[in-house]
Amino acid sequence: ADMEGDARGGCRTLPLQFGVTRAAWMISPAFVVPFLMIPIGAWAGILTGHFWLLQALGVVQGAHVLCWMPNVREAVLPWLATNYLGAVHVPLNTAYRGNLLQHAIALSDARVLVVHAGLVDRLREIATAQLLHVVVIGGVAPELPPALTAHDGGVLAGPARAEPLRPVEPWDANYI
């Protein structure tokens, strides 16, 4: 920032108002959730474990990953990990039940579902099409249909920095 030039010109820029360090913090990319602002860089360590969990479940670039979560902080991590991997994030409406839920799952072409523990019971009522893995976040998974394997939403250990198989390009689909 050209603080001297800004001051001479009478500009009231963020570095002049708050100092360089605080201004840099204020303009850095961040997620803002109620009562909390988390810089993008702070997510890197957390994100690596979710990346490895999805990769261990067979998620590759271009694959679809269903995410059936309410609007909570924990819903951001699977979304970022899916996109970092180069896979496609497919959110589901938490109000879905019965035939509508069954149809949405079948259309998704996803083999992995990241779900909040409070929603898992609804899976027992339906055919789950091609789903193989259910990653449960926010609690313990109740009993699932035999075709599905439950996984704890906790993170798996992996290298300090995980990398996708190839660089994710701007033209890669990342959300539907």
XYZ file of N, CA and C in Angstrom:
528
model
N 0.850 -1.193 0.000
C 0.000 0.000 0.000
C 0.881 1.236 0.000
N 0.489 2.234 -0.747
C 1.203 3.507 -0.794
C 0.610 4.421 0.278
N 0.997 4.187 1.516
C 0.397 4.928 2.626
C 0.755 6.407 2.597
N 2.004 6.718 2.198
C 2.393 8.130 2.143
C 1.599 8.868 1.072
N 1.472 8.260 -0.095
C 0.694 8.874 -1.165
C -0.770 9.003 -0.796
N -1.301 7.979 -0.134
C -2.688 8.042 0.318
C -2.887 9.173 1.311
N -1.943 9.322 2.242
C -2.066 10.370 3.261
C -1.973 11.752 2.621
N -1.035 11.937 1.678
C -0.903 13.242 1.001
C -2.151 13.570 0.203
N -2.742 12.536 -0.394
C -3.924 12.770 -1.214
C -5.205 12.873 -0.405
N -5.105 12.687 0.887
C -6.288 12.800 1.727
C -7.159 11.553 1.729
N -6.639 10.444 1.186
C -7.424 9.208 1.161
C -7.485 8.594 2.560
N -8.594 7.958 2.850
C -8.758 7.268 4.134
C -8.797 5.765 3.861
N -7.649 5.197 3.497
C -7.578 3.775 3.162
C -7.487 2.932 4.436
N -7.712 1.643 4.291
C -7.647 0.751 5.452
C -6.289 0.775 6.150
N -5.149 0.746 5.401
C -3.867 0.792 6.114
C -3.690 2.082 6.922
N -4.196 3.199 6.426
C -4.085 4.450 7.185
C -4.994 4.427 8.407
N -6.154 3.862 8.256
C -7.127 3.841 9.345
C -6.747 2.857 10.452
N -6.258 1.665 10.055
C -6.084 0.597 11.033
C -4.657 0.078 11.168
N -3.737 0.539 10.345
C -2.386 0.008 10.342
C -2.289 -1.124 9.319
N -1.088 -1.375 8.833
C -0.886 -2.319 7.741
C -1.278 -3.745 8.137
N -0.846 -4.205 9.292
C -1.120 -5.587 9.691
C -2.612 -5.841 9.847
N -3.288 -4.982 10.544
C -4.724 -5.179 10.747
C -5.487 -5.050 9.427
N -5.070 -4.132 8.563
C -5.737 -3.965 7.268
C -5.549 -5.207 6.408
N -4.350 -5.807 6.440
C -4.106 -7.027 5.662
C -5.012 -8.145 6.157
N -5.199 -8.236 7.466
C -6.095 -9.244 8.024
C -7.527 -8.997 7.557
N -7.924 -7.734 7.509
C -9.304 -7.394 7.157
C -9.623 -7.693 5.689
N -8.634 -7.586 4.812
C -8.919 -7.780 3.397
C -8.492 -9.150 2.883
N -7.929 -10.004 3.767
C -7.547 -11.342 3.322
C -8.811 -12.167 3.101
N -8.779 -13.086 2.134
C -9.951 -13.933 1.909
C -10.270 -14.724 3.167
N -11.544 -14.790 3.500
C -11.937 -15.482 4.723
C -13.367 -15.985 4.613
N -13.684 -16.971 5.439
C -15.060 -17.408 5.621
C -15.568 -16.728 6.869
N -16.750 -16.185 6.795
C -17.335 -15.546 7.955
C -18.550 -16.367 8.366
N -18.484 -16.916 9.549
C -19.606 -17.648 10.120
C -19.999 -16.902 11.389
N -21.179 -17.140 11.940
C -21.591 -16.365 13.111
C -20.524 -16.328 14.201
N -20.139 -15.142 14.580
C -19.182 -14.880 15.654
C -17.771 -15.360 15.355
N -17.439 -15.605 14.098
C -16.129 -16.134 13.788
C -15.737 -15.793 12.353
N -14.514 -15.311 12.161
C -13.976 -15.091 10.820
C -12.711 -15.919 10.711
N -12.671 -16.823 9.756
C -11.543 -17.742 9.628
C -10.846 -17.478 8.303
N -9.578 -17.023 8.328
C -8.844 -16.803 7.074
C -8.688 -18.117 6.310
N -8.680 -18.018 4.990
C -8.568 -19.203 4.140
C -7.350 -20.037 4.525
N -6.222 -19.387 4.788
C -5.003 -20.109 5.143
C -5.149 -20.979 6.373
N -6.007 -20.584 7.314
C -6.187 -21.350 8.540
C -6.908 -22.668 8.289
N -7.608 -22.784 7.177
C -8.336 -24.011 6.877
C -7.404 -25.101 6.347
N -6.202 -24.734 5.887
C -5.338 -25.692 5.189
C -5.065 -26.953 6.000
N -4.707 -26.823 7.273
C -4.405 -27.993 8.085
C -5.611 -28.884 8.294
N -6.771 -28.286 8.513
C -8.001 -29.038 8.719
C -8.412 -29.711 7.420
N -8.260 -28.992 6.334
C -8.702 -29.452 5.023
C -7.963 -30.708 4.568
N -6.684 -30.815 4.909
C -5.875 -31.939 4.458
C -6.469 -33.274 4.890
N -6.930 -33.381 6.128
C -7.513 -34.628 6.612
C -8.783 -35.002 5.873
N -9.626 -34.026 5.589
C -10.856 -34.305 4.852
C -10.541 -34.714 3.416
N -9.521 -34.068 2.829
C -9.071 -34.434 1.490
C -8.673 -35.905 1.462
N -7.859 -36.328 2.449
C -7.394 -37.709 2.482
C -8.524 -38.680 2.753
N -9.489 -38.303 3.578
C -10.625 -39.177 3.840
C -11.402 -39.423 2.554
N -11.704 -38.356 1.811
C -12.436 -38.521 0.548
C -11.629 -39.340 -0.451
N -10.337 -39.067 -0.524
C -9.491 -39.802 -1.456
C -9.422 -41.288 -1.074
N -9.369 -41.585 0.211
C -9.334 -42.979 0.672
C -10.628 -43.711 0.333
N -11.727 -42.980 0.200
C -13.009 -43.585 -0.142
C -13.206 -43.697 -1.655
N -12.186 -43.370 -2.421
C -12.251 -43.553 -3.864
C -12.704 -42.337 -4.652
N -12.788 -41.189 -4.007
C -13.187 -39.970 -4.734
C -12.002 -39.495 -5.566
N -12.232 -39.317 -6.858
C -11.201 -38.831 -7.772
C -11.705 -37.562 -8.459
N -10.823 -36.935 -9.203
C -11.229 -35.723 -9.909
C -12.382 -36.021 -10.850
N -13.387 -35.159 -10.797
C -14.555 -35.305 -11.638
C -15.673 -36.130 -11.015
N -15.379 -36.872 -9.944
C -16.406 -37.667 -9.262
C -17.362 -36.749 -8.511
N -18.584 -37.193 -8.307
C -19.580 -36.421 -7.569
C -19.585 -36.859 -6.108
N -19.634 -35.878 -5.193
C -19.714 -36.141 -3.762
C -20.955 -35.441 -3.229
N -21.902 -36.242 -2.716
C -23.112 -35.667 -2.128
C -22.800 -35.080 -0.759
N -23.395 -33.947 -0.455
C -23.231 -33.332 0.854
C -24.623 -32.966 1.365
N -25.039 -33.619 2.442
C -26.378 -33.431 2.995
C -26.220 -32.922 4.417
N -25.970 -31.626 4.515
C -25.656 -30.999 5.793
C -26.504 -29.740 5.984
N -26.881 -29.443 7.227
C -27.532 -28.154 7.496
C -26.484 -27.043 7.391
N -26.895 -25.820 7.537
C -25.971 -24.686 7.450
C -25.183 -24.552 8.747
N -24.137 -25.354 8.850
C -23.254 -25.327 10.011
C -21.818 -25.199 9.527
N -20.954 -24.821 10.449
C -19.543 -24.637 10.127
C -18.934 -25.889 9.514
N -19.323 -27.051 10.009
C -18.755 -28.315 9.542
C -19.090 -28.615 8.083
N -20.088 -27.955 7.519
C -20.466 -28.196 6.123
C -19.462 -27.583 5.148
N -18.671 -26.635 5.608
C -17.705 -25.967 4.731
C -16.541 -26.892 4.388
N -16.095 -27.690 5.351
C -14.915 -28.533 5.131
C -15.088 -29.572 4.021
N -16.186 -30.335 3.994
C -16.342 -31.278 2.874
C -16.430 -30.565 1.525
N -17.049 -29.402 1.506
C -17.156 -28.625 0.267
C -15.774 -28.226 -0.228
N -14.943 -27.663 0.656
C -13.596 -27.254 0.254
C -12.733 -28.455 -0.121
N -12.811 -29.528 0.657
C -12.000 -30.715 0.362
C -12.398 -31.328 -0.978
N -13.695 -31.374 -1.250
C -14.174 -31.907 -2.526
C -13.636 -31.073 -3.679
N -13.733 -29.767 -3.563
C -13.251 -28.888 -4.628
C -11.743 -28.928 -4.761
N -11.024 -29.018 -3.645
C -9.569 -29.084 -3.691
C -9.112 -30.349 -4.407
N -9.861 -31.427 -4.220
C -9.561 -32.701 -4.864
C -9.877 -32.669 -6.355
N -10.727 -31.720 -6.765
C -11.134 -31.648 -8.165
C -12.415 -32.412 -8.425
N -13.066 -32.864 -7.362
C -14.345 -33.561 -7.490
C -15.478 -32.531 -7.513
N -16.696 -33.003 -7.710
C -17.852 -32.114 -7.857
C -18.715 -32.196 -6.593
N -18.920 -31.063 -5.955
C -19.730 -30.970 -4.740
C -21.207 -30.914 -5.131
N -22.001 -31.837 -4.590
C -23.431 -31.898 -4.903
C -24.218 -31.763 -3.595
N -24.700 -30.558 -3.264
C -25.448 -30.391 -2.018
C -26.878 -30.910 -2.145
N -27.403 -31.435 -1.048
C -28.790 -31.893 -0.989
C -29.555 -31.030 0.007
N -30.785 -30.742 -0.305
C -31.653 -29.996 0.585
C -31.957 -30.862 1.805
N -31.807 -30.288 2.990
C -32.025 -31.059 4.218
C -33.499 -31.414 4.435
N -34.393 -30.831 3.669
C -35.814 -31.156 3.797
C -36.198 -32.406 3.002
N -35.311 -32.901 2.151
C -35.637 -34.068 1.331
C -35.898 -35.302 2.194
N -36.938 -36.055 1.784
C -37.311 -37.314 2.433
C -37.882 -38.253 1.378
N -37.958 -39.496 1.713
C -38.666 -40.468 0.889
C -38.257 -40.485 -0.575
N -39.273 -40.484 -1.452
C -39.033 -40.607 -2.894
C -38.200 -39.464 -3.462
N -38.391 -38.256 -2.940
C -37.611 -37.119 -3.434
C -36.131 -37.301 -3.105
N -35.836 -37.740 -1.900
C -34.449 -38.006 -1.503
C -33.871 -39.143 -2.341
N -34.619 -40.197 -2.512
C -34.168 -41.342 -3.308
C -33.850 -40.914 -4.736
N -34.713 -40.100 -5.332
C -34.512 -39.621 -6.698
C -33.263 -38.737 -6.791
N -33.082 -37.835 -5.826
C -31.917 -36.934 -5.839
C -30.616 -37.721 -5.715
N -30.605 -38.733 -4.869
C -29.402 -39.551 -4.708
C -29.100 -40.309 -5.997
N -30.124 -40.879 -6.618
C -29.929 -41.612 -7.870
C -29.407 -40.694 -8.974
N -29.950 -39.484 -9.062
C -29.501 -38.535 -10.098
C -28.075 -38.045 -9.881
N -27.629 -38.034 -8.646
C -26.317 -37.462 -8.324
C -25.155 -38.261 -8.901
N -25.336 -39.545 -9.095
C -24.271 -40.425 -9.564
C -23.091 -40.472 -8.583
N -23.359 -40.161 -7.308
C -22.305 -40.136 -6.291
C -22.206 -41.479 -5.580
N -20.983 -41.842 -5.222
C -20.755 -43.057 -4.441
C -20.460 -42.730 -2.980
N -20.212 -41.442 -2.693
C -19.898 -40.994 -1.334
C -20.890 -39.909 -0.932
N -21.426 -40.041 0.281
C -22.346 -39.064 0.852
C -21.763 -38.576 2.166
N -21.614 -37.262 2.302
C -21.226 -36.655 3.576
C -22.522 -36.138 4.187
N -22.851 -36.595 5.398
C -24.162 -36.315 5.969
C -24.060 -35.966 7.450
N -24.960 -35.116 7.896
C -25.053 -34.798 9.316
C -25.744 -35.971 10.019
N -25.285 -36.301 11.223
C -25.809 -37.452 11.966
C -27.329 -37.389 12.149
N -27.881 -36.189 12.257
C -29.313 -36.048 12.466
C -30.162 -36.409 11.258
N -29.540 -36.577 10.099
C -30.288 -36.878 8.866
C -30.164 -38.335 8.426
N -29.243 -39.068 9.027
C -28.918 -40.419 8.566
C -30.117 -41.361 8.620
N -30.980 -41.223 9.610
C -32.141 -42.127 9.741
C -32.979 -42.185 8.475
N -33.059 -41.098 7.745
C -33.888 -41.060 6.531
C -33.371 -41.980 5.430
N -32.102 -42.368 5.496
C -31.531 -43.254 4.475
C -32.082 -44.670 4.590
N -32.532 -45.062 5.768
C -33.047 -46.419 5.969
C -34.385 -46.626 5.270
N -35.067 -45.537 4.944
C -36.402 -45.620 4.342
C -36.384 -45.773 2.822
N -35.208 -45.636 2.205
C -35.146 -45.539 0.739
C -34.104 -46.473 0.144
N -34.180 -46.643 -1.183
C -33.112 -47.307 -1.937
C -32.034 -46.254 -2.174
N -30.789 -46.610 -1.947
C -29.713 -45.615 -2.022
C -28.897 -45.686 -3.308
N -29.449 -46.299 -4.339
C -28.840 -46.334 -5.675
C -27.379 -46.765 -5.595
N -26.485 -45.968 -6.140
C -25.077 -46.318 -6.275
C -24.220 -45.931 -5.075
N -24.810 -45.369 -4.024
C -24.024 -44.974 -2.847
C -23.328 -46.178 -2.224
N -22.074 -45.975 -1.824
C -21.319 -47.019 -1.139
C -20.883 -46.587 0.250
N -20.511 -45.304 0.386
C -19.928 -44.795 1.624
C -20.740 -43.627 2.158
N -20.938 -43.631 3.479
C -21.629 -42.537 4.149
C -20.688 -42.004 5.235
N -20.245 -40.760 5.075
C -19.376 -40.110 6.052
C -20.275 -39.299 6.978
N -20.310 -39.679 8.248
C -21.220 -39.057 9.210
C -20.472 -38.014 10.028
N -21.007 -36.793 10.022
C -20.414 -35.677 10.758
C -21.397 -35.237 11.840
N -20.886 -34.968 13.015
C -21.726 -34.436 14.081
C -22.364 -35.487 14.963
N -21.810 -36.662 15.018
C -22.363 -37.700 15.875
C -22.056 -39.085 15.359
N -22.620 -40.059 16.014
C -22.410 -41.460 15.646
C -23.517 -41.886 14.688
N -23.152 -42.628 13.690
C -24.132 -43.087 12.699
C -24.995 -44.184 13.286
N -26.314 -44.046 13.137
C -27.175 -45.171 13.509
C -26.982 -46.285 12.480
N -27.636 -47.382 12.680
C -27.496 -48.508 11.754
C -27.920 -48.103 10.345
N -27.111 -48.485 9.371
C -27.368 -48.163 7.967
C -27.803 -49.411 7.211
N -28.395 -49.229 6.038
C -28.687 -50.396 5.198
C -27.392 -51.164 4.902
N -27.464 -52.468 4.686
C -26.261 -53.292 4.507
C -25.367 -52.867 3.341
N -25.916 -52.257 2.326
C -25.118 -51.865 1.160
C -24.216 -50.666 1.439
N -24.442 -49.971 2.557
C -23.691 -48.751 2.865
C -22.678 -48.989 3.979
N -21.520 -48.358 3.845
C -20.492 -48.412 4.879
C -20.408 -47.055 5.537
N -20.553 -47.016 6.858
C -20.476 -45.751 7.607
C -19.026 -45.446 7.951
N -18.682 -44.156 7.893
C -17.343 -43.688 8.255
C -17.498 -42.499 9.181
N -16.626 -42.434 10.174
C -16.624 -41.305 11.087
C -16.159 -40.059 10.332
N -16.801 -38.944 10.579
C -16.441 -37.703 9.905
C -15.135 -37.111 10.379
N -14.473 -37.744 11.356
C -13.162 -37.282 11.787
C -12.165 -37.399 10.646
N -11.053 -36.759 10.802
C -10.079 -36.740 9.705
C -9.095 -37.892 9.815
N -8.590 -38.333 8.675
C -7.549 -39.346 8.626
C -6.196 -38.652 8.592
N -5.192 -39.317 9.113
C -3.844 -38.756 9.063
C -3.323 -38.812 7.635
N -2.584 -37.820 7.265
C -1.995 -37.775 5.935
C -0.801 -36.843 5.940
N -0.166 -36.645 4.802
C 0.965 -35.731 4.737
C 0.533 -34.313 5.109
N 1.502 -33.494 5.423
C 1.204 -32.129 5.843
C 0.433 -31.359 4.773
N 0.731 -31.617 3.521
C 0.034 -30.916 2.456
C -0.335 -31.914 1.374
N -1.603 -32.074 1.139
C -2.083 -33.013 0.126
C -2.237 -32.285 -1.203
N -2.002 -32.990 -2.275
C -2.147 -32.408 -3.600
C -3.077 -33.271 -4.446
N -3.899 -32.660 -5.285
C -4.728 -33.454 -6.197
C -3.849 -34.141 -7.243
N -4.420 -35.117 -7.947
C -3.656 -35.864 -8.938
C -3.138 -34.979 -10.067
N -3.935 -33.992 -10.468
C -3.506 -33.011 -11.462
C -4.050 -31.667 -11.003
N -3.479 -30.569 -11.476
C -3.986 -29.263 -11.043
C -5.462 -29.079 -11.430
N -6.226 -28.510 -10.531
C -7.623 -28.205 -10.816
C -7.646 -26.935 -11.669
N -8.335 -27.010 -12.788
C -8.382 -25.901 -13.741
C -9.693 -25.131 -13.605
N -9.726 -23.865 -14.038
C -10.952 -23.070 -13.925
C -12.148 -23.675 -14.662
N -11.911 -24.464 -15.689
C -13.015 -25.026 -16.466
C -13.525 -26.351 -15.882
N -12.871 -26.861 -14.836
C -13.356 -28.080 -14.183
C -14.638 -27.773 -13.423
N -15.639 -28.654 -13.578
C -16.890 -28.486 -12.808
C -16.572 -28.691 -11.334
N -17.121 -27.847 -10.470
C -16.863 -28.024 -9.052
C -18.102 -28.000 -8.188
N -19.254 -27.730 -8.772
C -20.460 -27.588 -7.960
C -21.673 -27.747 -8.866
N -22.605 -28.594 -8.471
C -23.863 -28.672 -9.220
C -25.022 -28.709 -8.254
